[in-house]
mmCIF file of C-alpha atoms in Angstrom:
data_model
loop_
_atom_site.group_PDB
_atom_site.id
_atom_site.type_symbol
_atom_site.label_atom_id
_atom_site.label_comp_id
_atom_site.label_asym_id
_atom_site.label_seq_id
_atom_site.Cartn_x
_atom_site.Cartn_y
_atom_site.Cartn_z
ATOM 1 C CA LEU B 1 -16.447 16.267 -37.867
ATOM 2 C CA ALA B 2 -15.903 12.795 -39.328
ATOM 3 C CA GLU B 3 -18.604 13.333 -41.956
ATOM 4 C CA GLY B 4 -17.044 16.634 -42.933
ATOM 5 C CA LEU B 5 -13.592 15.080 -43.259
ATOM 6 C CA GLU B 6 -15.033 12.204 -45.293
ATOM 7 C CA ALA B 7 -16.746 14.613 -47.686
ATOM 8 C CA THR B 8 -13.688 16.842 -47.954
ATOM 9 C CA TYR B 9 -11.387 13.955 -48.861
ATOM 10 C CA ALA B 10 -13.880 11.885 -50.903
ATOM 11 C CA GLU B 11 -12.176 12.845 -54.156
ATOM 12 C CA VAL B 12 -8.654 12.140 -52.857
ATOM 13 C CA PRO B 13 -7.982 8.428 -53.407
ATOM 14 C CA SER B 14 -4.882 8.412 -51.218
ATOM 15 C CA VAL B 15 -6.851 9.583 -48.142
ATOM 16 C CA ARG B 16 -9.331 7.476 -46.223
ATOM 17 C CA VAL B 17 -11.196 8.665 -43.141
ATOM 18 C CA ASP B 18 -12.008 6.000 -40.568
ATOM 19 C CA ARG B 19 -14.696 7.091 -38.165
ATOM 20 C CA LEU B 20 -14.926 6.240 -34.485
ATOM 21 C CA SER B 21 -17.978 8.060 -33.226
ATOM 22 C CA LEU B 22 -19.416 7.623 -29.727
ATOM 23 C CA ALA B 23 -22.444 9.900 -29.549
ATOM 24 C CA ASP B 24 -22.969 9.556 -25.800
ATOM 25 C CA ALA B 25 -19.348 9.554 -24.623
ATOM 26 C CA GLY B 26 -17.403 12.155 -22.709
ATOM 27 C CA LEU B 27 -14.478 12.482 -20.334
ATOM 28 C CA ALA B 28 -16.457 13.684 -17.318
ATOM 29 C CA GLY B 29 -18.342 10.400 -16.949
ATOM 30 C CA ALA B 30 -17.196 7.452 -14.862
ATOM 31 C CA GLY B 31 -13.770 7.589 -16.471
ATOM 32 C CA PRO B 32 -12.035 7.498 -19.815
ATOM 33 C CA GLY B 33 -11.506 3.721 -19.767
ATOM 34 C CA VAL B 34 -14.029 2.860 -22.477
ATOM 35 C CA LEU B 35 -12.813 5.692 -24.721
ATOM 36 C CA VAL B 36 -9.163 4.781 -24.188
ATOM 37 C CA ASP B 37 -9.880 1.130 -25.021
ATOM 38 C CA ARG B 38 -11.824 2.109 -28.159
ATOM 39 C CA ILE B 39 -9.029 4.419 -29.325
ATOM 40 C CA ARG B 40 -6.372 1.757 -28.695
ATOM 41 C CA GLY B 41 -8.416 -0.804 -30.599
ATOM 42 C CA ALA B 42 -8.904 1.575 -33.509
ATOM 43 C CA VAL B 43 -5.215 2.418 -33.937
ATOM 44 C CA GLN B 44 -3.505 -0.892 -33.147
ATOM 45 C CA GLY B 45 -2.246 -2.649 -36.217
ATOM 46 C CA ARG B 46 -3.059 0.197 -38.572
ATOM 47 C CA ASN B 47 0.103 0.781 -40.573
ATOM 48 C CA ARG B 48 -1.215 3.365 -42.984
ATOM 49 C CA MET B 49 -2.727 5.795 -40.524
ATOM 50 C CA ALA B 50 -1.364 9.326 -40.881
ATOM 51 C CA ALA B 51 -3.084 11.225 -38.060
ATOM 52 C CA ILE B 52 -5.795 11.019 -35.428
ATOM 53 C CA VAL B 53 -8.357 13.812 -35.062
ATOM 54 C CA ILE B 54 -10.354 14.122 -31.827
ATOM 55 C CA LEU B 55 -13.411 16.237 -31.054
ATOM 56 C CA ILE B 56 -14.977 15.593 -27.660
ATOM 57 C CA GLY B 57 -16.435 17.502 -24.749
ATOM 58 C CA SER B 58 -19.971 18.711 -25.439
ATOM 59 C CA LEU B 59 -21.287 16.250 -22.818
ATOM 60 C CA ASP B 60 -18.659 17.148 -20.217
ATOM 61 C CA VAL B 61 -20.333 20.165 -18.624
ATOM 62 C CA ARG B 62 -20.996 18.281 -15.394
ATOM 63 C CA ASP B 63 -19.404 17.153 -12.173
ATOM 64 C CA ILE B 64 -16.940 14.280 -12.247
ATOM 65 C CA ALA B 65 -17.802 11.312 -10.050
ATOM 66 C CA THR B 66 -14.885 9.989 -8.007
ATOM 67 C CA ASP B 67 -14.435 7.232 -5.443
ATOM 68 C CA SER B 68 -14.626 9.845 -2.712
ATOM 69 C CA GLY B 69 -17.839 11.412 -4.001
ATOM 70 C CA GLY B 70 -17.350 13.887 -6.795
ATOM 71 C CA GLU B 71 -15.724 17.057 -8.004
ATOM 72 C CA ALA B 72 -17.739 20.093 -9.042
ATOM 73 C CA PHE B 73 -17.458 21.318 -12.609
ATOM 74 C CA ARG B 74 -14.811 24.065 -12.896
ATOM 75 C CA SER B 75 -13.220 23.344 -9.479
ATOM 76 C CA ASP B 76 -9.428 22.985 -9.347
ATOM 77 C CA ALA B 77 -9.812 19.256 -8.629
ATOM 78 C CA TRP B 78 -12.213 18.876 -11.567
ATOM 79 C CA ASN B 79 -9.756 20.684 -13.850
ATOM 80 C CA ALA B 80 -6.924 18.366 -12.747
ATOM 81 C CA ILE B 81 -8.963 15.182 -13.257
ATOM 82 C CA TYR B 82 -10.334 16.322 -16.606
ATOM 83 C CA GLY B 83 -6.864 17.359 -17.774
ATOM 84 C CA GLN B 84 -5.505 13.968 -16.766
ATOM 85 C CA ARG B 85 -8.265 12.252 -18.744
ATOM 86 C CA VAL B 86 -7.487 14.352 -21.816
ATOM 87 C CA GLY B 87 -3.860 13.262 -21.428
ATOM 88 C CA GLN B 88 -4.877 9.589 -21.174
ATOM 89 C CA LEU B 89 -6.932 9.849 -24.337
ATOM 90 C CA ILE B 90 -4.059 11.491 -26.205
ATOM 91 C CA ALA B 91 -1.607 8.846 -24.953
ATOM 92 C CA ALA B 92 -3.914 6.082 -26.231
ATOM 93 C CA ALA B 93 -4.262 7.813 -29.584
ATOM 94 C CA ARG B 94 -0.482 8.141 -29.847
ATOM 95 C CA ALA B 95 0.110 4.413 -29.405
ATOM 96 C CA GLN B 96 1.234 4.277 -33.047
ATOM 97 C CA ARG B 97 3.339 7.467 -32.734
ATOM 98 C CA LEU B 98 0.991 9.411 -34.953
ATOM 99 C CA PRO B 99 0.186 13.107 -34.806
ATOM 100 C CA VAL B 100 -2.902 13.863 -32.744
ATOM 101 C CA LEU B 101 -5.097 16.833 -33.626
ATOM 102 C CA TRP B 102 -7.523 17.887 -30.907
ATOM 103 C CA VAL B 103 -10.312 20.075 -32.285
ATOM 104 C CA GLY B 104 -11.633 22.487 -29.677
ATOM 105 C CA LEU B 105 -15.347 22.797 -29.113
ATOM 106 C CA PRO B 106 -17.068 25.480 -31.187
ATOM 107 C CA PRO B 107 -19.107 28.079 -29.303
ATOM 108 C CA PRO B 108 -22.708 26.955 -28.726
ATOM 109 C CA LYS B 109 -25.852 29.055 -28.538
ATOM 110 C CA GLY B 110 -26.429 30.579 -25.097
ATOM 111 C CA VAL B 111 -24.063 32.703 -23.019
ATOM 112 C CA ALA B 112 -23.811 30.300 -20.053
ATOM 113 C CA ARG B 113 -23.194 27.255 -22.220
ATOM 114 C CA ARG B 114 -20.648 29.224 -24.261
ATOM 115 C CA ALA B 115 -18.750 30.032 -21.049
ATOM 116 C CA ASP B 116 -18.826 26.337 -20.065
ATOM 117 C CA PHE B 117 -17.500 25.214 -23.456
ATOM 118 C CA GLY B 118 -14.826 27.908 -23.266
ATOM 119 C CA HIS B 119 -13.731 26.482 -19.923
ATOM 120 C CA LEU B 120 -13.559 22.955 -21.352
ATOM 121 C CA ASN B 121 -11.454 24.253 -24.229
ATOM 122 C CA THR B 122 -9.051 25.997 -21.853
ATOM 123 C CA VAL B 123 -8.475 22.866 -19.765
ATOM 124 C CA ALA B 124 -8.153 20.631 -22.838
ATOM 125 C CA LYS B 125 -5.829 23.025 -24.690
ATOM 126 C CA GLN B 126 -3.375 23.144 -21.785
ATOM 127 C CA GLN B 127 -3.147 19.360 -21.677
ATOM 128 C CA VAL B 128 -3.042 18.936 -25.458
ATOM 129 C CA GLU B 129 -0.162 21.380 -25.784
ATOM 130 C CA ALA B 130 1.669 19.806 -22.814
ATOM 131 C CA ALA B 131 1.431 16.447 -24.620
ATOM 132 C CA ASN B 132 2.895 17.974 -27.825
ATOM 133 C CA ALA B 133 -0.303 17.310 -29.715
ATOM 134 C CA ILE B 134 -1.909 19.864 -32.021
ATOM 135 C CA TYR B 135 -4.793 21.944 -30.695
ATOM 136 C CA VAL B 136 -7.097 23.234 -33.447
ATOM 137 C CA ASP B 137 -8.970 26.298 -32.212
ATOM 138 C CA VAL B 138 -12.218 26.745 -34.170
ATOM 139 C CA TRP B 139 -13.906 29.086 -31.680
ATOM 140 C CA ASP B 140 -13.678 32.348 -33.628
ATOM 141 C CA VAL B 141 -14.743 30.710 -36.889
ATOM 142 C CA PHE B 142 -18.238 30.243 -35.466
ATOM 143 C CA LEU B 143 -18.749 33.754 -34.088
ATOM 144 C CA ASP B 144 -20.098 36.843 -35.803
ATOM 145 C CA GLU B 145 -18.097 40.042 -36.294
ATOM 146 C CA ASN B 146 -19.137 41.233 -32.806
ATOM 147 C CA GLY B 147 -17.986 38.041 -31.068
ATOM 148 C CA GLY B 148 -21.516 36.657 -30.600
ATOM 149 C CA TYR B 149 -22.953 33.307 -31.558
ATOM 150 C CA THR B 150 -24.173 32.902 -35.111
ATOM 151 C CA SER B 151 -25.658 29.979 -37.004
ATOM 152 C CA TYR B 152 -24.349 31.330 -40.308
ATOM 153 C CA GLY B 153 -20.935 31.648 -41.874
ATOM 154 C CA PRO B 154 -18.848 30.644 -44.878
ATOM 155 C CA ASP B 155 -18.729 26.998 -45.924
ATOM 156 C CA VAL B 156 -15.493 25.474 -47.272
ATOM 157 C CA ALA B 157 -16.135 27.117 -50.657
ATOM 158 C CA GLY B 158 -16.690 30.521 -49.036
ATOM 159 C CA THR B 159 -20.471 30.650 -49.606
ATOM 160 C CA ARG B 160 -22.466 32.039 -46.667
ATOM 161 C CA ARG B 161 -24.719 29.273 -45.350
ATOM 162 C CA LYS B 162 -26.393 28.036 -42.205
ATOM 163 C CA LEU B 163 -23.658 26.102 -40.409
ATOM 164 C CA ARG B 164 -25.268 25.261 -37.070
ATOM 165 C CA SER B 165 -28.349 23.231 -36.219
ATOM 166 C CA ASP B 166 -31.288 24.915 -34.506
ATOM 167 C CA GLU B 167 -30.391 23.777 -30.957
ATOM 168 C CA GLY B 168 -27.082 25.646 -31.272
ATOM 169 C CA ILE B 169 -24.663 22.790 -30.580
ATOM 170 C CA GLY B 170 -24.729 20.525 -33.618
ATOM 171 C CA PHE B 171 -23.976 21.311 -37.245
ATOM 172 C CA THR B 172 -25.767 21.329 -40.553
ATOM 173 C CA TRP B 173 -24.217 19.507 -43.475
ATOM 174 C CA HIS B 174 -22.407 22.686 -44.578
ATOM 175 C CA GLY B 175 -21.127 23.318 -41.059
ATOM 176 C CA ARG B 176 -19.450 19.945 -40.865
#
């Protein structure tokens, strides 16, 4: 997402994209502490920031470890904990009173994984909207006309190209 935003705004001198990318981070791990601290550090003291864009969750299809053991993915307790962590991340991002845009996960290849990502999006969207942040739903953009997964679609110029990487989760350059 950051690379795509950088490329999109490369010719606009008044816009700069600062990237904070944690390839192995998620909210279903030990807790959002590291992410919250990184977000706070990134936004503190930045006077010219206009918005914060977040895309996270592809590593969160798993149980959440807690002090009392753990909560199973998709359980009511898991949903509550995950929603709380989404809220904590948004609160950290809003430290400078900036708009927060939360980009939902795109549908991956594979029916089971697609259902899992859909669940993550549902939980995140509820919390994002409750926090008065902006939820950007990209799900349908990455489906074919029959509602199934596709690796191909229009790029930003409208040309049909391969948008998704072969494993069905990541993106090609045009997909970003």
